Short mmCIF file of C-alpha atoms and ligand atoms in Angstrom, two decimals:
data_model
loop_
_atom_site.label_atom_id
_atom_site.label_comp_id
_atom_site.label_asym_id
_atom_site.label_seq_id
_atom_site.Cartn_x
_atom_site.Cartn_y
_atom_site.Cartn_z
CA MET A 3 -39.70 -3.24 -24.21
CA GLU A 4 -43.29 -2.60 -25.74
CA LYS A 5 -42.60 -5.59 -28.09
CA VAL A 6 -41.44 -7.73 -25.14
CA ARG A 7 -44.42 -6.71 -23.03
CA LYS A 8 -46.77 -7.51 -25.76
CA GLN A 9 -45.27 -10.97 -26.48
CA LEU A 10 -45.49 -11.68 -22.70
CA GLU A 11 -49.25 -10.74 -22.70
CA GLN A 12 -49.77 -13.07 -25.65
CA ASP A 13 -47.96 -15.91 -24.12
CA LEU A 14 -49.84 -15.60 -20.69
CA ALA A 15 -53.04 -15.43 -22.48
CA GLY A 16 -52.25 -18.88 -24.18
CA ALA A 17 -51.08 -20.42 -20.97
CA THR A 18 -53.45 -22.96 -19.52
CA SER A 19 -51.46 -24.57 -16.50
CA ALA A 20 -49.48 -23.30 -13.53
CA GLU A 21 -46.40 -25.21 -15.16
CA ALA A 22 -46.79 -23.34 -18.61
CA VAL A 23 -46.84 -19.98 -16.69
CA GLU A 24 -43.64 -21.08 -14.72
CA GLN A 25 -41.96 -21.73 -18.00
CA ILE A 26 -42.97 -18.25 -19.17
CA ARG A 27 -41.58 -16.69 -16.02
CA VAL A 28 -38.28 -18.44 -16.71
CA ASN A 29 -38.39 -17.12 -20.27
CA TYR A 30 -39.01 -13.52 -19.39
CA LEU A 31 -37.55 -13.06 -15.91
CA GLY A 32 -35.08 -15.86 -15.50
CA ARG A 33 -31.32 -15.37 -15.71
CA LYS A 34 -31.42 -15.54 -19.47
CA GLY A 35 -34.95 -14.27 -19.93
CA SER A 36 -35.92 -11.73 -22.39
CA ILE A 37 -36.63 -8.93 -19.87
CA THR A 38 -33.29 -9.71 -18.10
CA ASN A 39 -31.50 -9.49 -21.38
CA LEU A 40 -32.90 -6.18 -22.24
CA ALA A 41 -30.62 -4.60 -19.59
CA LYS A 42 -27.67 -6.64 -20.75
CA ALA A 43 -28.17 -5.81 -24.41
CA THR A 44 -28.24 -2.12 -23.85
CA ASP A 45 -24.94 -0.14 -24.19
CA PHE A 46 -25.56 2.40 -21.54
CA SER A 47 -22.35 4.32 -22.38
CA LYS A 48 -24.23 5.62 -25.47
CA LEU A 49 -27.33 7.04 -23.47
CA THR A 50 -27.38 10.41 -21.75
CA ALA A 51 -28.15 10.79 -18.07
CA ASP A 52 -31.85 11.41 -18.80
CA GLU A 53 -32.01 8.55 -21.28
CA LYS A 54 -30.41 6.25 -18.79
CA LYS A 55 -32.93 7.36 -16.07
CA SER A 56 -35.97 6.78 -18.37
CA PHE A 57 -34.68 3.52 -19.51
CA GLY A 58 -34.10 2.27 -15.98
CA GLN A 59 -37.64 3.39 -14.95
CA LYS A 60 -39.45 1.78 -17.98
CA LEU A 61 -37.39 -1.56 -17.41
CA ASN A 62 -38.41 -1.43 -13.76
CA GLU A 63 -42.13 -0.96 -14.71
CA LEU A 64 -41.85 -3.80 -17.05
CA LYS A 65 -40.33 -6.05 -14.70
CA SER A 66 -43.13 -5.28 -11.96
CA PHE A 67 -45.76 -5.70 -14.64
CA ALA A 68 -44.39 -8.98 -15.57
CA THR A 69 -44.18 -10.21 -11.98
CA GLN A 70 -47.79 -9.18 -11.32
CA ALA A 71 -49.15 -10.53 -14.56
CA ILE A 72 -47.42 -13.83 -14.04
CA ALA A 73 -48.61 -14.10 -10.40
CA ALA A 74 -52.29 -13.41 -11.75
CA ALA A 75 -51.95 -16.03 -14.45
CA VAL A 76 -50.75 -18.55 -11.84
CA GLU A 77 -53.88 -17.88 -9.82
CA LYS A 78 -56.08 -18.07 -12.80
CA CYS A 79 -54.77 -21.50 -13.79
CA GLN A 80 -54.92 -22.75 -10.24
CA ALA A 81 -58.62 -21.56 -9.88
CA ALA A 82 -59.54 -23.13 -13.25
CA ALA A 83 -57.71 -26.62 -12.36
CA PRO A 84 -60.22 -29.29 -11.48
CA LYS A 85 -60.69 -29.54 -7.62
CA ARG A 86 -58.78 -32.45 -6.10
CA THR A 87 -61.05 -35.03 -4.77
CA ALA A 88 -60.52 -36.15 -1.29
CA SER A 89 -57.83 -38.87 -1.09
CA ILE A 90 -59.30 -40.55 2.01
CA ASP A 91 -60.82 -44.03 1.50
CA LEU A 92 -63.44 -43.97 4.23
CA THR A 93 -63.97 -47.67 3.70
CA ALA A 94 -60.45 -48.77 4.25
CA PRO A 95 -59.81 -50.65 7.63
CA GLY A 96 -58.34 -48.43 10.32
CA LEU A 97 -54.79 -48.52 11.33
CA ALA A 98 -54.44 -51.05 14.29
CA HIS A 99 -52.65 -49.64 17.54
CA ARG A 100 -50.78 -52.11 19.60
CA LEU A 101 -52.24 -51.58 23.03
CA GLY A 102 -50.18 -54.30 24.67
CA SER A 103 -51.31 -57.45 26.57
CA LEU A 104 -51.17 -58.79 30.08
CA HIS A 105 -48.57 -61.14 31.09
CA PRO A 106 -49.80 -64.64 31.97
CA ILE A 107 -48.40 -64.12 35.60
CA THR A 108 -50.45 -60.76 35.86
CA MET A 109 -53.57 -62.60 34.52
CA THR A 110 -53.31 -65.45 37.08
CA GLN A 111 -52.62 -63.10 39.80
CA MET A 112 -55.72 -61.09 38.99
CA GLU A 113 -57.76 -64.11 38.78
CA LEU A 114 -56.60 -65.40 42.04
CA GLU A 115 -57.28 -61.89 43.72
CA ASP A 116 -60.66 -62.04 42.21
CA ILE A 117 -61.49 -65.51 43.53
CA PHE A 118 -60.11 -64.90 47.07
CA GLN A 119 -61.86 -61.55 47.28
CA GLY A 120 -65.15 -63.53 46.40
CA MET A 121 -64.48 -65.67 49.48
CA GLY A 122 -63.95 -62.64 51.76
CA PHE A 123 -60.31 -62.46 51.81
CA SER A 124 -58.34 -59.03 51.79
CA VAL A 125 -55.61 -58.62 49.26
CA LEU A 126 -52.44 -57.13 50.76
CA TYR A 127 -49.07 -56.44 49.43
CA GLY A 128 -45.71 -56.79 51.38
CA PRO A 129 -42.30 -55.46 50.74
CA GLU A 130 -39.86 -57.34 48.30
CA ILE A 131 -36.87 -56.25 50.29
CA GLU A 132 -37.42 -57.76 53.75
CA SER A 133 -35.95 -57.98 57.19
CA GLU A 134 -34.35 -61.23 58.27
CA TYR A 135 -36.99 -61.18 61.18
CA PHE A 136 -40.09 -61.39 59.02
CA CYS A 137 -38.50 -63.58 56.42
CA PHE A 138 -37.09 -66.10 58.74
CA GLU A 139 -37.01 -65.61 62.45
CA ALA A 140 -40.78 -64.85 63.02
CA LEU A 141 -41.48 -67.93 60.92
CA ASN A 142 -39.40 -70.14 63.41
CA ILE A 143 -36.48 -70.44 61.25
CA PRO A 144 -33.46 -69.30 63.36
CA ASP A 145 -30.09 -68.46 62.08
CA ASP A 146 -28.54 -71.89 62.03
CA HIS A 147 -31.70 -73.86 60.62
CA PRO A 148 -31.39 -75.91 57.69
CA ALA A 149 -34.48 -74.41 56.12
CA ARG A 150 -32.56 -71.32 55.41
CA ASP A 151 -30.21 -73.26 53.15
CA MET A 152 -33.34 -74.45 51.05
CA GLN A 153 -34.07 -70.82 50.62
CA ASP A 154 -30.73 -69.39 49.86
CA THR A 155 -31.11 -65.79 48.63
CA PHE A 156 -29.64 -62.54 47.57
CA TRP A 157 -28.52 -60.59 50.72
CA LEU A 158 -28.45 -56.97 51.09
CA LYS A 159 -26.58 -54.72 53.58
CA ASN A 160 -28.06 -54.44 57.25
CA HIS A 161 -29.37 -57.92 57.30
CA LEU A 162 -32.14 -57.21 54.72
CA VAL A 163 -32.82 -59.89 52.07
CA MET A 164 -34.71 -60.24 49.00
CA ARG A 165 -37.72 -62.25 50.33
CA THR A 166 -37.47 -65.83 49.53
CA HIS A 167 -41.16 -66.49 49.95
CA THR A 168 -44.38 -64.34 50.47
CA SER A 169 -44.66 -66.22 53.93
CA ALA A 170 -42.38 -63.18 55.08
CA ASN A 171 -45.74 -61.20 55.02
CA GLN A 172 -47.50 -63.64 57.58
CA VAL A 173 -46.36 -62.00 60.80
CA ARG A 174 -46.55 -58.55 59.39
CA THR A 175 -50.26 -59.33 58.76
CA LEU A 176 -51.13 -60.74 62.03
CA GLN A 177 -49.30 -58.02 63.81
CA ARG A 178 -51.15 -55.26 61.87
CA PHE A 179 -54.75 -56.69 61.79
CA GLY A 180 -54.68 -59.21 64.64
CA ALA A 181 -57.35 -62.00 64.82
CA PRO A 182 -59.71 -62.83 63.06
CA VAL A 183 -58.04 -62.36 59.85
CA LYS A 184 -58.42 -63.63 56.25
CA ALA A 185 -55.85 -62.35 53.63
CA ILE A 186 -53.84 -63.24 50.67
CA PHE A 187 -50.65 -61.57 49.61
CA PRO A 188 -49.41 -62.17 46.27
CA GLY A 189 -45.86 -61.09 44.91
CA ARG A 190 -42.53 -61.53 43.75
CA CYS A 191 -39.79 -63.82 45.42
CA PHE A 192 -36.14 -64.22 44.91
CA ARG A 193 -34.00 -67.33 45.41
CA TYR A 194 -30.32 -68.27 44.48
CA GLU A 195 -31.51 -71.08 42.25
CA ALA A 196 -30.09 -73.29 39.53
CA VAL A 197 -32.55 -72.28 36.90
CA ASP A 198 -34.36 -75.07 35.12
CA PRO A 199 -37.76 -75.52 33.16
CA SER A 200 -39.54 -75.34 36.66
CA HIS A 201 -37.18 -73.15 38.69
CA GLU A 202 -36.57 -69.47 38.44
CA ASN A 203 -34.49 -67.11 40.45
CA THR A 204 -37.26 -64.63 40.39
CA PHE A 205 -40.98 -66.01 40.61
CA TYR A 206 -44.30 -65.25 42.09
CA GLN A 207 -46.11 -66.85 45.02
CA CYS A 208 -49.53 -66.15 46.48
CA GLU A 209 -49.47 -66.55 50.29
CA GLY A 210 -52.69 -66.68 52.23
CA VAL A 211 -53.63 -66.94 55.91
CA VAL A 212 -56.95 -67.57 57.77
CA VAL A 213 -56.89 -67.01 61.51
CA ASP A 214 -60.04 -67.56 63.64
CA ARG A 215 -61.48 -69.60 66.44
CA GLY A 216 -61.55 -73.24 65.61
CA ILE A 217 -59.90 -73.20 62.39
CA SER A 218 -58.80 -76.76 61.23
CA VAL A 219 -57.17 -78.91 58.37
CA ALA A 220 -60.69 -79.34 57.13
CA ASN A 221 -61.09 -75.66 56.42
CA LEU A 222 -57.72 -75.74 54.72
CA ILE A 223 -58.57 -78.33 52.38
CA ALA A 224 -61.96 -76.97 51.61
CA VAL A 225 -60.54 -73.69 50.62
CA MET A 226 -57.74 -75.22 48.47
CA LYS A 227 -60.35 -77.34 46.67
CA THR A 228 -62.52 -74.45 46.01
CA ILE A 229 -59.52 -72.36 44.60
CA LEU A 230 -58.23 -74.97 42.36
CA SER A 231 -61.84 -75.70 40.71
CA GLU A 232 -62.16 -71.98 40.29
CA VAL A 233 -58.88 -71.54 38.62
CA PHE A 234 -59.00 -74.65 36.35
CA ARG A 235 -62.73 -74.97 35.89
CA ARG A 236 -62.26 -78.70 35.12
CA ASP A 237 -61.31 -81.76 37.30
CA VAL A 238 -57.80 -81.76 38.19
CA THR A 239 -56.00 -84.41 40.13
CA VAL A 240 -54.25 -83.46 43.37
CA ARG A 241 -52.36 -85.43 46.09
CA LEU A 242 -51.77 -84.30 49.66
CA ARG A 243 -48.65 -85.46 51.46
CA PRO A 244 -46.89 -84.53 54.71
CA GLY A 245 -44.49 -81.56 54.23
CA PHE A 246 -42.01 -79.93 56.72
CA PHE A 247 -42.06 -76.12 57.08
CA PRO A 248 -41.08 -74.72 60.45
CA PHE A 249 -43.86 -72.21 60.68
CA VAL A 250 -46.71 -74.87 60.07
CA GLU A 251 -47.64 -77.81 62.15
CA PRO A 252 -48.95 -80.17 60.67
CA GLY A 253 -47.52 -79.03 57.27
CA PHE A 254 -48.45 -80.48 53.88
CA GLU A 255 -47.42 -80.43 50.21
CA LEU A 256 -50.41 -80.26 47.86
CA ASP A 257 -49.15 -81.34 44.32
CA LEU A 258 -50.99 -81.05 41.08
CA GLN A 259 -50.91 -83.86 38.45
CA CYS A 260 -48.97 -82.25 35.71
CA LEU A 261 -51.38 -81.02 33.04
CA LEU A 262 -48.68 -80.66 30.42
CA CYS A 263 -48.14 -84.60 30.43
CA GLY A 264 -51.07 -85.87 32.21
CA GLY A 265 -48.90 -87.35 34.92
CA LYS A 266 -46.65 -89.53 32.57
CA GLY A 267 -43.72 -87.49 33.58
CA CYS A 268 -41.84 -84.61 31.43
CA PRO A 269 -39.04 -82.23 31.52
CA THR A 270 -41.27 -79.56 33.32
CA CYS A 271 -42.55 -81.70 36.12
CA GLY A 272 -40.07 -84.55 36.17
CA ASP A 273 -42.32 -87.32 37.92
CA GLY A 274 -45.64 -86.26 36.75
CA TRP A 275 -46.51 -84.04 39.68
CA ILE A 276 -45.97 -80.42 40.32
CA GLU A 277 -45.45 -79.01 43.77
CA LEU A 278 -48.06 -76.36 43.95
CA ILE A 279 -49.38 -75.36 47.22
CA PRO A 280 -47.52 -75.97 50.45
CA CYS A 281 -49.78 -75.31 53.39
CA GLY A 282 -50.55 -76.28 57.03
CA LEU A 283 -51.81 -75.04 60.23
CA ILE A 284 -49.91 -71.97 61.57
CA HIS A 285 -47.37 -72.79 64.23
CA PRO A 286 -48.38 -71.54 67.78
CA GLU A 287 -44.89 -69.76 67.82
CA VAL A 288 -45.85 -67.79 64.73
CA LEU A 289 -49.07 -66.68 66.17
CA ARG A 290 -47.40 -65.36 69.08
CA HIS A 291 -44.89 -63.41 67.05
CA GLY A 292 -47.99 -61.87 65.44
CA GLY A 293 -49.41 -61.04 68.92
CA ILE A 294 -52.12 -63.58 68.83
CA ASP A 295 -52.94 -66.05 71.58
CA PRO A 296 -52.59 -69.65 70.10
CA LYS A 297 -54.87 -70.98 73.04
CA GLU A 298 -57.81 -68.81 71.75
CA TYR A 299 -57.23 -68.78 67.98
CA SER A 300 -55.79 -71.18 65.32
CA GLY A 301 -55.26 -70.73 61.63
CA PHE A 302 -53.90 -71.95 58.43
CA ALA A 303 -51.46 -70.65 55.88
CA PHE A 304 -50.70 -71.68 52.27
CA GLY A 305 -48.23 -70.47 49.69
CA ILE A 306 -49.46 -71.05 46.16
CA GLY A 307 -46.71 -71.26 43.56
CA LEU A 308 -48.26 -68.56 41.41
CA THR A 309 -45.74 -68.75 38.47
CA ARG A 310 -46.16 -72.52 38.41
CA LEU A 311 -49.94 -72.10 38.56
CA ALA A 312 -49.78 -69.95 35.55
CA MET A 313 -47.65 -72.42 33.67
CA MET A 314 -50.26 -75.10 34.32
CA LYS A 315 -53.18 -72.95 33.35
CA TYR A 316 -51.69 -71.70 30.09
CA GLY A 317 -49.74 -74.78 29.20
CA ILE A 318 -46.26 -73.24 29.40
CA ARG A 319 -43.53 -75.79 29.42
CA ASP A 320 -40.47 -73.83 30.45
CA ILE A 321 -40.46 -71.20 33.21
CA ARG A 322 -37.71 -69.18 31.50
CA PHE A 323 -40.28 -67.89 28.91
CA LEU A 324 -42.03 -66.03 31.63
CA ASN A 325 -39.11 -63.70 32.30
CA SER A 326 -37.80 -63.52 28.72
CA GLY A 327 -39.50 -60.19 28.05
CA ASP A 328 -40.30 -61.61 24.71
CA LEU A 329 -43.48 -60.08 23.52
CA ARG A 330 -44.21 -62.72 20.93
CA PHE A 331 -44.48 -64.97 23.74
CA ASN A 332 -46.57 -62.89 26.09
CA GLU A 333 -49.06 -61.64 23.44
CA GLN A 334 -50.22 -65.46 22.85
CA PHE A 335 -52.08 -65.58 26.27
CA SER A 336 -53.88 -62.13 26.77
CA PRO A 337 -57.22 -61.29 25.49
CA VAL A 338 -57.45 -58.51 22.89
CA PHE A 339 -58.64 -55.41 24.70
C1 FA5 B 7 -42.35 -71.94 50.59
O1 FA5 B 7 -41.91 -70.97 50.11
C2 FA5 B 7 -43.24 -71.76 51.86
N1 FA5 B 7 -43.16 -70.49 52.23
C3 FA5 B 7 -44.63 -72.06 51.37
C4 FA5 B 7 -45.75 -72.24 52.66
C5 FA5 B 7 -46.51 -71.22 52.85
C6 FA5 B 7 -45.70 -73.38 53.38
C7 FA5 B 7 -47.49 -71.36 54.00
C8 FA5 B 7 -46.60 -73.54 54.36
C9 FA5 B 7 -47.33 -72.58 54.76
P1 FA5 B 7 -41.61 -73.62 48.78
O2 FA5 B 7 -40.16 -73.38 48.90
O3 FA5 B 7 -41.97 -75.17 48.62
O4 FA5 B 7 -42.39 -73.19 50.10
O5 FA5 B 7 -42.33 -72.77 47.73
C10 FA5 B 7 -43.59 -72.71 47.51
C11 FA5 B 7 -44.04 -72.85 46.11
O6 FA5 B 7 -43.41 -71.97 45.48
C12 FA5 B 7 -43.55 -74.07 45.54
O7 FA5 B 7 -44.45 -75.19 45.65
C13 FA5 B 7 -43.51 -73.77 44.08
O8 FA5 B 7 -44.62 -74.01 43.35
C14 FA5 B 7 -43.06 -72.28 44.18
N2 FA5 B 7 -41.60 -72.15 43.94
C15 FA5 B 7 -40.51 -72.37 44.83
N3 FA5 B 7 -39.42 -72.26 44.27
C16 FA5 B 7 -39.54 -71.82 43.03
C17 FA5 B 7 -38.66 -71.40 41.93
N4 FA5 B 7 -37.42 -71.39 42.21
N5 FA5 B 7 -39.22 -71.12 40.87
C18 FA5 B 7 -40.61 -71.22 40.53
N6 FA5 B 7 -41.46 -71.47 41.58
C19 FA5 B 7 -40.89 -71.85 42.69
#
């Protein structure tokens, strides 16, 4: 045991790395190590009881000496090892976090809200699931009216519908705020549509109403012109033609010359024109449903095709991209935050 102990001390004195000390530990205390072997190589049957006891004690002392000496040697080696330099490169570019981006429809809606608020309009939001009354009846579209076929939609129980147009919010607004009132209500609409490059079953409109004394078509056209020049910030060509909607009289269709093909005609617009903003003077019957006296007040209403406006503004040729949920598409339009 004395020999083994001396040899161990010598070995440890010569070890200069933690790895070397580990090898020494295996050599002495491992399964086949010299200290372990001491017990195996001893024929205990030849020893007296006292000798066995004394041998056992000494062997235990040697083991604990070896364990402590090895631990101390490891510590010494670690302390002597050169300090690791920091592995952080402070000049390396940071990790980019994907923060997300705004959808082109959201950006267009936010921009419209901003512009209209600047002109003194309130921004209101109506329910997407609507009563038949607000979606049709209050807008002069009775049950058997052909206009209902033009806006076929998804019906729910209890005569509720997925609203086909944001016009559903017109009479809600008139009833709630009375006259005078100036408000827009952007939002999602739903129709049972054959989907193509310019028609979706789920799309956005931005409705607006202005009711006051002496409101005329001239006011309507002035507001529409201002909106278009603010949104596009360049000259765009529009045309105004008569349009029929049971809730306005007279009614107009304001079309935008397609900005994708310059009016030549393309798969998105067909004939070079995009139907963008139907509008007109609010029908007296609608004012009455809103609790407003048509002899005292008049007003105009418009329903901007917000999704199509976004397509024109951002040069999107197919409406189906907008609901695709494809981030590669969405991220092209949003500013970096
Ligand atoms: C209406 O929805 C009327 N409520 C608009 C209105 C408001 C008229 C106030 C008068 C006064 P229309 O069905 O034409 O009208 O739709 C209005 C606009 O929404 C269209 O010009 C078009 O730009 C857009 N739009 C309509 N259907 C779809 C569709 N399936 N996909 C994408 N955009 C659509």
